[in-house]
Coordinates of C-alpha atoms and ligand atoms in Angstrom, one line a residue:
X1 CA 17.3 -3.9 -18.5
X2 CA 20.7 -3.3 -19.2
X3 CA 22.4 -1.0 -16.2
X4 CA 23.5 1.6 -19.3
X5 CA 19.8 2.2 -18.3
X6 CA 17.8 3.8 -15.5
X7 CA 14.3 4.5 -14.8
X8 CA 12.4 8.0 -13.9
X9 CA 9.4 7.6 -12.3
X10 CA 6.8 9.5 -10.1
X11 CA 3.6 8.8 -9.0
X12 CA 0.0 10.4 -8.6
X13 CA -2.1 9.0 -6.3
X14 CA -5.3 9.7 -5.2
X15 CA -7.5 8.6 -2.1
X16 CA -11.0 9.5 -1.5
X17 CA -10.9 11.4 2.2
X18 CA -12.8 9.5 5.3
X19 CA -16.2 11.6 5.4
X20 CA -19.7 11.0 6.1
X21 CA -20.6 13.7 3.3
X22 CA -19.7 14.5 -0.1
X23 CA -17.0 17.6 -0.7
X24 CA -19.3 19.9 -1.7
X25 CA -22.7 19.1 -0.6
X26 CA -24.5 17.2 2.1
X27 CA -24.6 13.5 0.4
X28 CA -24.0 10.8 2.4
X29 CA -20.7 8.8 1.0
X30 CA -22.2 4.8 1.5
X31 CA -20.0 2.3 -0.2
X32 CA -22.2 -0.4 -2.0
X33 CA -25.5 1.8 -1.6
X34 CA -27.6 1.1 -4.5
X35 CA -27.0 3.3 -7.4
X36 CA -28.5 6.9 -7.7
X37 CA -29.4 7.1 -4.1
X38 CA -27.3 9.4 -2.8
X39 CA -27.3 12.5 -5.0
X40 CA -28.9 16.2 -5.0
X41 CA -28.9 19.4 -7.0
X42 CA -25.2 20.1 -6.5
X43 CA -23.6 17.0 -7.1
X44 CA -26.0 16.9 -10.3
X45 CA -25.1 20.2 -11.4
X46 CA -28.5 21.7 -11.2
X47 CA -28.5 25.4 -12.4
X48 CA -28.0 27.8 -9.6
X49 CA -26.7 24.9 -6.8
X50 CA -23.8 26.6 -4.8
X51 CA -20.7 24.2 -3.3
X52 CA -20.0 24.2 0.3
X53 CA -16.5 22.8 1.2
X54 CA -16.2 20.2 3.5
X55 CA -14.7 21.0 6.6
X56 CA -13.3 17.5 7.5
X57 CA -11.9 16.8 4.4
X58 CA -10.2 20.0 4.4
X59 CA -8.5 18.9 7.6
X60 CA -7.7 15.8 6.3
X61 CA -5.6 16.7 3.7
X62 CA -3.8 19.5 5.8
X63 CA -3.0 16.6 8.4
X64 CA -1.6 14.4 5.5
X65 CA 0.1 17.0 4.4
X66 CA 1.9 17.4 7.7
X67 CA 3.0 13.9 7.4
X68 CA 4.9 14.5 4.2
X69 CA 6.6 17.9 5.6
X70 CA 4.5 19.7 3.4
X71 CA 4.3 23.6 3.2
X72 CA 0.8 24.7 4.2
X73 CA -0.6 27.1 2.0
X74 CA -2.1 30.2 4.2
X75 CA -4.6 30.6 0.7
X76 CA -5.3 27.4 -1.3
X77 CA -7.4 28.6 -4.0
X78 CA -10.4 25.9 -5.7
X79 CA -10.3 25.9 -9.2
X80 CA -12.4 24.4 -12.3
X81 CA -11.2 22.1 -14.2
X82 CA -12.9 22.1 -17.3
X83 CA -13.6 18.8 -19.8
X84 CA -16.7 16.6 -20.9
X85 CA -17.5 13.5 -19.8
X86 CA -21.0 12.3 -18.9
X87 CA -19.9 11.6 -15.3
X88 CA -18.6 15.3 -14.7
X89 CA -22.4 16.7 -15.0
X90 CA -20.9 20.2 -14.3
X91 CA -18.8 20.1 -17.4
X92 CA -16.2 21.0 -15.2
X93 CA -14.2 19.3 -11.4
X94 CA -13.5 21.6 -8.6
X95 CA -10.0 21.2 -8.3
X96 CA -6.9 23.0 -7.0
X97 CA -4.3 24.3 -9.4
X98 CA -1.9 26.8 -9.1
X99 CA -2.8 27.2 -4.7
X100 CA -3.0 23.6 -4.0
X101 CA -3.4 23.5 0.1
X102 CA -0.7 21.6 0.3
X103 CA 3.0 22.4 -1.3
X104 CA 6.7 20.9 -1.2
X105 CA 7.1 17.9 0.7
X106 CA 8.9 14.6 1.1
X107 CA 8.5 11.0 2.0
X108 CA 11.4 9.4 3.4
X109 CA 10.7 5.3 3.1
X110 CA 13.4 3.5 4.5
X111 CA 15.2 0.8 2.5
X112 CA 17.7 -2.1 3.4
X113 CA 20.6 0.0 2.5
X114 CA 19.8 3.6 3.7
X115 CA 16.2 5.5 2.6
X116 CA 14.6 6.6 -0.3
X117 CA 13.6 10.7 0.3
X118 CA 10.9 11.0 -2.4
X119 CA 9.9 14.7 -3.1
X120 CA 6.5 15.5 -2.6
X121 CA 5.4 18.4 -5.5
X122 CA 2.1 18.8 -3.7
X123 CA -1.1 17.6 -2.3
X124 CA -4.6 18.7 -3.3
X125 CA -8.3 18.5 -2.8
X126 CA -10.5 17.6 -5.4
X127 CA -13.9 16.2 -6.2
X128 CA -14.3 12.5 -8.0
X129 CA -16.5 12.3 -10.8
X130 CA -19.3 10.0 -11.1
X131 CA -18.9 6.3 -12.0
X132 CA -19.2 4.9 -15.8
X133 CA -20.2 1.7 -16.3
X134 CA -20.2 0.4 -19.4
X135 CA -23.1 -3.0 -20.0
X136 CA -24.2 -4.6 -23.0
X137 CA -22.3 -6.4 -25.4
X138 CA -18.6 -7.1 -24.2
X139 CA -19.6 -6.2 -20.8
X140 CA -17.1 -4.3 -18.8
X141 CA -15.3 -3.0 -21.3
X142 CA -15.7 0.4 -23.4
X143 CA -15.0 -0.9 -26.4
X144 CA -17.8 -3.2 -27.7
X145 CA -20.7 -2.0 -25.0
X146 CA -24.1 -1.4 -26.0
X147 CA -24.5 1.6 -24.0
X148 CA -23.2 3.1 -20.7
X149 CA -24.8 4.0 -17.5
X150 CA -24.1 6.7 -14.8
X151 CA -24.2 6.1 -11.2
X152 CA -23.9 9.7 -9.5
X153 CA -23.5 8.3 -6.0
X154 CA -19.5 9.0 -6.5
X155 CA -19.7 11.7 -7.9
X156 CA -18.7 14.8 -5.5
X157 CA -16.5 12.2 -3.3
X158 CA -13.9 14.0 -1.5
X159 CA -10.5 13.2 -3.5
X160 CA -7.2 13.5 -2.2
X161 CA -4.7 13.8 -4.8
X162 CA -0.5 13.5 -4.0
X163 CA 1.7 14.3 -6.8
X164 CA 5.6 13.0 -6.2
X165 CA 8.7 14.1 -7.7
X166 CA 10.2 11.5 -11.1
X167 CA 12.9 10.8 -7.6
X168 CA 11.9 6.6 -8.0
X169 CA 14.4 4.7 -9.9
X170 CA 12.8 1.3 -9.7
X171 CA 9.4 -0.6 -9.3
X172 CA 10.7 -2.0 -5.9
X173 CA 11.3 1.6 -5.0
X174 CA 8.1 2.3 -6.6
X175 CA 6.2 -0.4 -4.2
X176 CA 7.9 0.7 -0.8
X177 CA 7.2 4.2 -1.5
X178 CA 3.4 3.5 -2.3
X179 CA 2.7 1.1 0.5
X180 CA 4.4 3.2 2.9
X181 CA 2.0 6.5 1.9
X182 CA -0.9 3.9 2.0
X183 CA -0.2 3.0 5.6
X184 CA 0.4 6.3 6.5
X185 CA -2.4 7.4 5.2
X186 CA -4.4 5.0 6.4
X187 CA -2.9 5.5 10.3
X188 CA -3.7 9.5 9.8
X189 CA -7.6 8.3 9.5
X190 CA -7.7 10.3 6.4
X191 CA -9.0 7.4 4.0
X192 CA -9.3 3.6 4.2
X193 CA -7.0 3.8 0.9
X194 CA -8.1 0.2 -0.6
X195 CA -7.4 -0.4 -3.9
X196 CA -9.8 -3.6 -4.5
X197 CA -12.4 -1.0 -3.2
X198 CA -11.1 1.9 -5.9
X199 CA -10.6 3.9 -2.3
X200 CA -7.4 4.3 -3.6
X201 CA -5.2 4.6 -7.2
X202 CA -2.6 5.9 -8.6
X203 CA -1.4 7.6 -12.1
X204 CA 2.3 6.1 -12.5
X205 CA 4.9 8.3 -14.6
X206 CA 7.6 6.1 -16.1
X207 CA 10.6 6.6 -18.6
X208 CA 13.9 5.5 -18.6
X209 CA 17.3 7.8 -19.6
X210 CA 20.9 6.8 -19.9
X211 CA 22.9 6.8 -16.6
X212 CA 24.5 10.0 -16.1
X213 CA 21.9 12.2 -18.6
X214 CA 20.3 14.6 -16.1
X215 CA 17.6 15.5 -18.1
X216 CA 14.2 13.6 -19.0
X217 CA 13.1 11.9 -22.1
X218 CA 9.0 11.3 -22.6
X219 CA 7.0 9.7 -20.7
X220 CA 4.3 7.3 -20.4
X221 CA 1.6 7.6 -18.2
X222 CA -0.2 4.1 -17.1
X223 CA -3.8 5.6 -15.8
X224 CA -6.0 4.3 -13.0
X225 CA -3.8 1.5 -11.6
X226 CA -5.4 -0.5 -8.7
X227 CA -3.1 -3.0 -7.2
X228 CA 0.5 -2.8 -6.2
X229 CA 1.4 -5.6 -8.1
X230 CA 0.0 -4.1 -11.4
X231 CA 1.5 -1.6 -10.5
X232 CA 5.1 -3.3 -9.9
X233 CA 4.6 -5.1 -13.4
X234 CA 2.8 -2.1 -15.4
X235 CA 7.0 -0.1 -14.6
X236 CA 8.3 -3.1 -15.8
X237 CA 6.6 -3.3 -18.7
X238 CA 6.6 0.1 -19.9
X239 CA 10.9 0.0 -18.9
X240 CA 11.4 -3.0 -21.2
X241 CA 9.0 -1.7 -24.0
X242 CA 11.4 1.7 -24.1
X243 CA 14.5 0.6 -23.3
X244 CA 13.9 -1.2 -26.7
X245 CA 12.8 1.1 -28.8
X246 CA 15.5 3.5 -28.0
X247 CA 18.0 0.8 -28.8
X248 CA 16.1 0.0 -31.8
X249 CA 16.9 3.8 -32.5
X250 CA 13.8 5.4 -32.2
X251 CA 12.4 8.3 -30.8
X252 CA 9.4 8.2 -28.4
X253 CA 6.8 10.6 -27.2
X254 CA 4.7 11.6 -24.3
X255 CA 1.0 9.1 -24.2
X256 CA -1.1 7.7 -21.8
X257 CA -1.3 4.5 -21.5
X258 CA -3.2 0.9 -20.2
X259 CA -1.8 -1.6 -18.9
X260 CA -3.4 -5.5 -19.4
X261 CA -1.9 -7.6 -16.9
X262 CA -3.3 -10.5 -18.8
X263 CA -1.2 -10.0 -21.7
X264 CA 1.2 -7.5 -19.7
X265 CA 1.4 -5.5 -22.5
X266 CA 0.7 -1.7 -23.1
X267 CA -1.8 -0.5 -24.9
X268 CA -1.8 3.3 -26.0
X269 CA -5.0 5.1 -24.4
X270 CA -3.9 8.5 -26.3
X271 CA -1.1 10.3 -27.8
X272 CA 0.3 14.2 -26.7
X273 CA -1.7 15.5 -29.4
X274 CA -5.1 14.7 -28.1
X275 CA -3.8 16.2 -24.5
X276 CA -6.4 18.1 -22.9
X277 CA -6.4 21.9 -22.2
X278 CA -8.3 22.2 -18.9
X279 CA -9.0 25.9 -18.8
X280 CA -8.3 26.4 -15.6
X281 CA -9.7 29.1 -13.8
X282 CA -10.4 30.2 -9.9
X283 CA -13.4 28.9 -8.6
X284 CA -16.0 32.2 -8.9
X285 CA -18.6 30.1 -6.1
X286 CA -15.7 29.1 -3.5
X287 CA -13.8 31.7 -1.4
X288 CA -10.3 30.6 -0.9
X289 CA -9.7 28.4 2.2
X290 CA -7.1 30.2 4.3
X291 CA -6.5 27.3 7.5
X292 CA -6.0 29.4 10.8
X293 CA -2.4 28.6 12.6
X294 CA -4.6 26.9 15.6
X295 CA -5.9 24.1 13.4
X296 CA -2.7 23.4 12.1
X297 CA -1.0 23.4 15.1
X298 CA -3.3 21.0 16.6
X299 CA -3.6 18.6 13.6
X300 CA 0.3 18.5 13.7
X301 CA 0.5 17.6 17.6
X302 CA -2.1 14.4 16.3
X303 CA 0.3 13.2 14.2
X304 CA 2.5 10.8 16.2
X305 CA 5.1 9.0 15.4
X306 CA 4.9 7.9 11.9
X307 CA 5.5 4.7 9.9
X308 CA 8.7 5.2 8.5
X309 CA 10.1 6.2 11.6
X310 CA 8.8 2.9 13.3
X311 CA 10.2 1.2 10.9
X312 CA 13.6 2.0 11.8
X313 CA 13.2 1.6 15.2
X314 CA 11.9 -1.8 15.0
X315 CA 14.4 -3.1 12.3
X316 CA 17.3 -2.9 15.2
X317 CA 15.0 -5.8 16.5
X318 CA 13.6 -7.6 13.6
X319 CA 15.8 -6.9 10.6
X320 CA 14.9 -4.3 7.7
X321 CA 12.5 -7.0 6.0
X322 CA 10.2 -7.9 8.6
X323 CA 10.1 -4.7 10.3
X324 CA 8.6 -3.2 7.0
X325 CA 6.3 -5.7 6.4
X326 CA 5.1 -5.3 10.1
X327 CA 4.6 -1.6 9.8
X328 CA 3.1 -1.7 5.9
X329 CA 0.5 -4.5 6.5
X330 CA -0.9 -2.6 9.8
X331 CA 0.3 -5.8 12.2
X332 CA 2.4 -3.9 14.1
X333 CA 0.3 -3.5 16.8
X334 CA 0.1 -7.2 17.8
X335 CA 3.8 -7.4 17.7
X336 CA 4.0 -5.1 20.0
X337 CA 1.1 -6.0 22.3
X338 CA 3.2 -9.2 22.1
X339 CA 6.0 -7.6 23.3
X340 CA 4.9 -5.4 26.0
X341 CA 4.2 -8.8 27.7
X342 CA 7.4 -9.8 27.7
X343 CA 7.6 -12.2 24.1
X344 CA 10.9 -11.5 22.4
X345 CA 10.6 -9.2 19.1
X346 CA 11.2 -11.5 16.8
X347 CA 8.9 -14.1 18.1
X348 CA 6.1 -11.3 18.6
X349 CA 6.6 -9.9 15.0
X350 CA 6.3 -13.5 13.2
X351 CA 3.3 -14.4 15.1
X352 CA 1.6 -10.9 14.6
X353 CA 2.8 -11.6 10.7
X354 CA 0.6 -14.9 10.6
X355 CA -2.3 -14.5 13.4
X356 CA -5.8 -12.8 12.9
X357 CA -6.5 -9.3 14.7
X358 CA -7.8 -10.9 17.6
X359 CA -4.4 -11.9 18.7
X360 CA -4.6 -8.0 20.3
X361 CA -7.8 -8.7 22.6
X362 CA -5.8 -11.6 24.4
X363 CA -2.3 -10.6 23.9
X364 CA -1.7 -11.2 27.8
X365 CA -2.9 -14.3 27.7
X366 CA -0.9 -15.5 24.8
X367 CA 2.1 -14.2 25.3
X368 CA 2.4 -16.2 28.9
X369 CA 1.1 -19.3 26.4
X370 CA 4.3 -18.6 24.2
X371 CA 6.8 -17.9 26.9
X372 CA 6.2 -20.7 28.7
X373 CA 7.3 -22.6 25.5
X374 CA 4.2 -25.2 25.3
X375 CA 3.9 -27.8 22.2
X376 CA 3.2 -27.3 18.9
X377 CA -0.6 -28.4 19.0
X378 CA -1.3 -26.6 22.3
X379 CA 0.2 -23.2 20.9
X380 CA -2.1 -23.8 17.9
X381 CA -5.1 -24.9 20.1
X382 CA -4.1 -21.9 21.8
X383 CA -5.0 -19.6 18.8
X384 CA -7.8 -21.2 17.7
X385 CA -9.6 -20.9 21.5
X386 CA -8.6 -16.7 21.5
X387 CA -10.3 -17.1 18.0
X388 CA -13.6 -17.6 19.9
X389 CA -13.2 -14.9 22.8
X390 CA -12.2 -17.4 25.4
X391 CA -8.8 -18.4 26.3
X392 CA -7.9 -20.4 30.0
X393 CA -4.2 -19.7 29.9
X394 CA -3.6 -23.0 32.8
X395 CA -5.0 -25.4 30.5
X396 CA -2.3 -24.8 28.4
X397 CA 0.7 -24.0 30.3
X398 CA 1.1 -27.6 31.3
X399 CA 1.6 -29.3 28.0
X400 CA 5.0 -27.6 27.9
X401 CA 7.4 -29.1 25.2
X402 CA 10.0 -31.6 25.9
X403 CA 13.3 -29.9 26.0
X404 CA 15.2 -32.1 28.7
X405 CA 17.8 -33.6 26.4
X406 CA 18.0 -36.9 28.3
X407 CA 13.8 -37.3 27.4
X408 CA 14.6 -36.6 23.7
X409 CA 17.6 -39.0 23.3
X410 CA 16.0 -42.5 22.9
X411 CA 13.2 -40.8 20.3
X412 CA 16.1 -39.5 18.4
X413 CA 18.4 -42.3 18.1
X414 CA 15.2 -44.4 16.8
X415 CA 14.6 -42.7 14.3
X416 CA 18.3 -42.7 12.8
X417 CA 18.0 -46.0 13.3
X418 CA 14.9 -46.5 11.3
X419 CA 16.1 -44.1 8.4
X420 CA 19.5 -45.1 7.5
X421 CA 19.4 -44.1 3.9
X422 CA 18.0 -40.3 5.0
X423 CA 21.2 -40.4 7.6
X424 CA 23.7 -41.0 4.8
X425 CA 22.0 -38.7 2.5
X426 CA 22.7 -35.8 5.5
X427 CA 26.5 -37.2 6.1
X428 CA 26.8 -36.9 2.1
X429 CA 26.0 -33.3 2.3
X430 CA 22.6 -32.9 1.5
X431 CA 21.3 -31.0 4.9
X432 CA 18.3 -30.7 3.5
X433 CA 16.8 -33.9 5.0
X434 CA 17.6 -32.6 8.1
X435 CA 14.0 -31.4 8.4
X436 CA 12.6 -34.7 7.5
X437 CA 14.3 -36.4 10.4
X438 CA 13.4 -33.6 12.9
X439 CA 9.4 -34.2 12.0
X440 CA 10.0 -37.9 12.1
X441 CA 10.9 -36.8 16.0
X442 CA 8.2 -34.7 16.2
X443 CA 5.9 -37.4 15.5
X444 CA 7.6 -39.9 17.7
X445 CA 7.0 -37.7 20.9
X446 CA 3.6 -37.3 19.8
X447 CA 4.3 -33.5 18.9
X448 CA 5.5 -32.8 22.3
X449 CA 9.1 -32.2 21.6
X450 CA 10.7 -28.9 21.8
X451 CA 11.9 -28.6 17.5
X452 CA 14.7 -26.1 18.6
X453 CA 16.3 -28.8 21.0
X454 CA 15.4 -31.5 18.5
X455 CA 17.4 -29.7 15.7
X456 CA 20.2 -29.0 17.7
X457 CA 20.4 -33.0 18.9
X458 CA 20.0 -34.4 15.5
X459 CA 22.8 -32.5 14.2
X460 CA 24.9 -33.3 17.0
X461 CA 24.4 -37.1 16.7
X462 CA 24.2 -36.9 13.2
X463 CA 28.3 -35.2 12.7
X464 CA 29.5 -37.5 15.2
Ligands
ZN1 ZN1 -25.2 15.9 -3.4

């Protein structure tokens, strides 16, 4: 893109709450149950079936809503969406509109530089609709199926639904801000937000302006997205695709749109013209849901201290890069098993990056096994034996590495002596073979040499 440009975006994402029952009914919510078991008269919109709200869910999106600084509403107000579409058997979604029980907010996601401090316009509660799927012909797809069937077991899913401000500039922004949420989310207990399980997706808003314009030109919606790195590509796309049409000198308006990461093109799903009115009205068979200060109070003292915050804390010991990474993929809590028992930061946080969850049942044990700074294979053996439950810390403690410099020296100076080509290449400037020479070591001590002390050798001998 060329920097005259920036781009707008916000996002809409939507998680289905953590509940053992539907939002309005008594349904269980079983992922992978067969389809059509789990429904009654009110998630099939039988006449006269009345909607109870769901307590949990209710405090799940106040507690989220606390994590993003949001206002509480004192009287959130449930509201009907209306449209048609054979999974909405009601003709209409309980929604929230103009009391959402959740108002202003902000996310502030920490970047290499500084932060990001995304507004938050509000979080709501809704209902999902019931699943489509479309068989017959081209299977999978709406176009070219024979016919479509209905499985009702989603339907009535308690539906979390965050709406940001257009404050993300970029698709890297884009991707810290959602993968932060998601693990904050996620940490709350609020919803397992996984996007290969449709847990979790997001609406993405996206168009681009000239630096320095402070107003907004259309924008494109890309619907349903379900992985970050669709999502990541989908900006991209829809960046380039208007970028060039403005410089092409034309004019653009507000669609919807899908994105086909085979082709990673955009397709147009609809235009502003076909744009639905919803109708919306209050909810005549729901009193509005006015959260007493005591609930409130004691969902905010559960809160903790979260992600973003860690984040900072743990980049003074690891570096912005890792420290996000730790936080966003959930491994922090190995690191720092790690390092309660005494293993540096950065030593905890890159094995917490690349070891199973099991690493936290025997974090003891290991991190004695890593500070006593054993070989290679026993480290590894190491793992594999806390794989299995087990772990005898003494059978590994004596196979430390050999770090005594005077032990190393006659391995070393074989094997410059048996590469001499590899030993001019390094002296001719190409360090790269370092690495080369340093497992040819490795394998001469029979993978008992310490590879820092190695390293440091080789170079030694090799700029004398
Ligand atoms: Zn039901």
């Amino acid at each position: 893109m060329s920097t005259e440009w920036e781009a707008v975006i916000g996002l809409e994402v939507h998680a289905h709450l953590k509940t053992k029952t539907k939002m309005f009914c008594r349904c269980a919510l079983e992922y992978g149950a067969g389809e059509n078991t789990h429904t009654c008269p009110v998630c099939l919109a039988h006449p006269g079936a009345l909607p109870v709200p769901n307590a949990l869910a209710i405090e799940h999106t106040i507690k989220l809503g606390l994590a993003l600084g949001c206002e509480i509403s004192p009287h959130a107000i449930f509201a009907r969406k209306n449209y048609f579409y054979p999974d909405l058997p009601k003709g209409y979604q309980i929604s929230q509109y103009e009391q959402p029980l959740c108002g202003r907010g902000a996310l502030t996601v920490p970047t290499p530089d500084g932060e990001d401090v995304v507004g938050i316009t509000r979080a709501h509660l809704e209902e999902d609709a019931a699943k489509t799927v479309h068989a017959g012909g081209a299977t999978g797809r709406s176009v070219g199926a024979d016919y479509s069937l209905v499985d009702f077991n989603r339907g009535g899913t308690p539906l979390l639904e965050i709406v940001s401000e257009p404050d993300i500039r970029s698709a890297d922004e884009a991707d810290r801000f959602l993968r932060l949420l998601r693990q904050t989310i996620v940490e709350l207990g609020v919803s397992d937000a996984e996007m290969e399980k449709g847990t979790m997706r997001a609406d993405v808003n996206v168009s681009v302006r000239k630096r320095g314009e402070t107003g907004f030109r259309p924008r494109w919606e890309l619907k349903n997205m379900n992985s970050f790195t669709f999502i990541r590509r989908g900006i991209d796309a829809a960046v380039r695709e208007q970028v060039a049409a403005y410089e092409r000198g034309e004019t653009l308006e507000q669609s919807t749109y899908d994105y086909d990461p085979d082709t990673d093109r955009l397709t147009v799903h609809r235009s502003k013209e076909e744009a639905d009115d919803y109708r919306y009205f209050p909810e005549p068979d729901l009193v509005p849901v006015e959260p007493p200060a005591e609930l409130v109070e004691r969902l905010r003292a559960e809160l903790g201290e979260l992600p973003g915050s860690r984040i900072r804390r743990i980049e003074a010991e690891v570096g912005y890069e890792l420290a996000y990474e730790l936080v966003a993929t959930g491994n922090e809590p190995k690191a720092v098993a790690l390092v309660e028992h005494g293993v540096d930061w950065r030593a905890a946080a890159n094995v917490a990056m690349n070891q199973p969850d099991f690493l936290l049942e025997n974090a003891g044990a290991l991190a004695k096994i890593l500070q006593a700074n054993v070989t290679r294979d026993a480290l590894n053996a190491a793992f594999v034996a806390a794989g299995t439950g087990s772990i005898d810390v003494d059978e590994y403690l004596g196979q430390t590495a050999v770090s005594d410099e005077s032990a190393l020296e006659p391995a070393i100076d074989a094997v410059l002596a048996a590469n001499p080509q590899q030993v001019e290449t390094y002296r001719g400037g190409k360090e790269g073979v370092l690495g080369f020479l340093v497992g040819q070591v490795m394998k001469e001590t029979g993978g008992k040499a310490d590879p820092k002390v190695v390293n440091r050798l080789l170079r030694e001998k090799l700029q004398a």
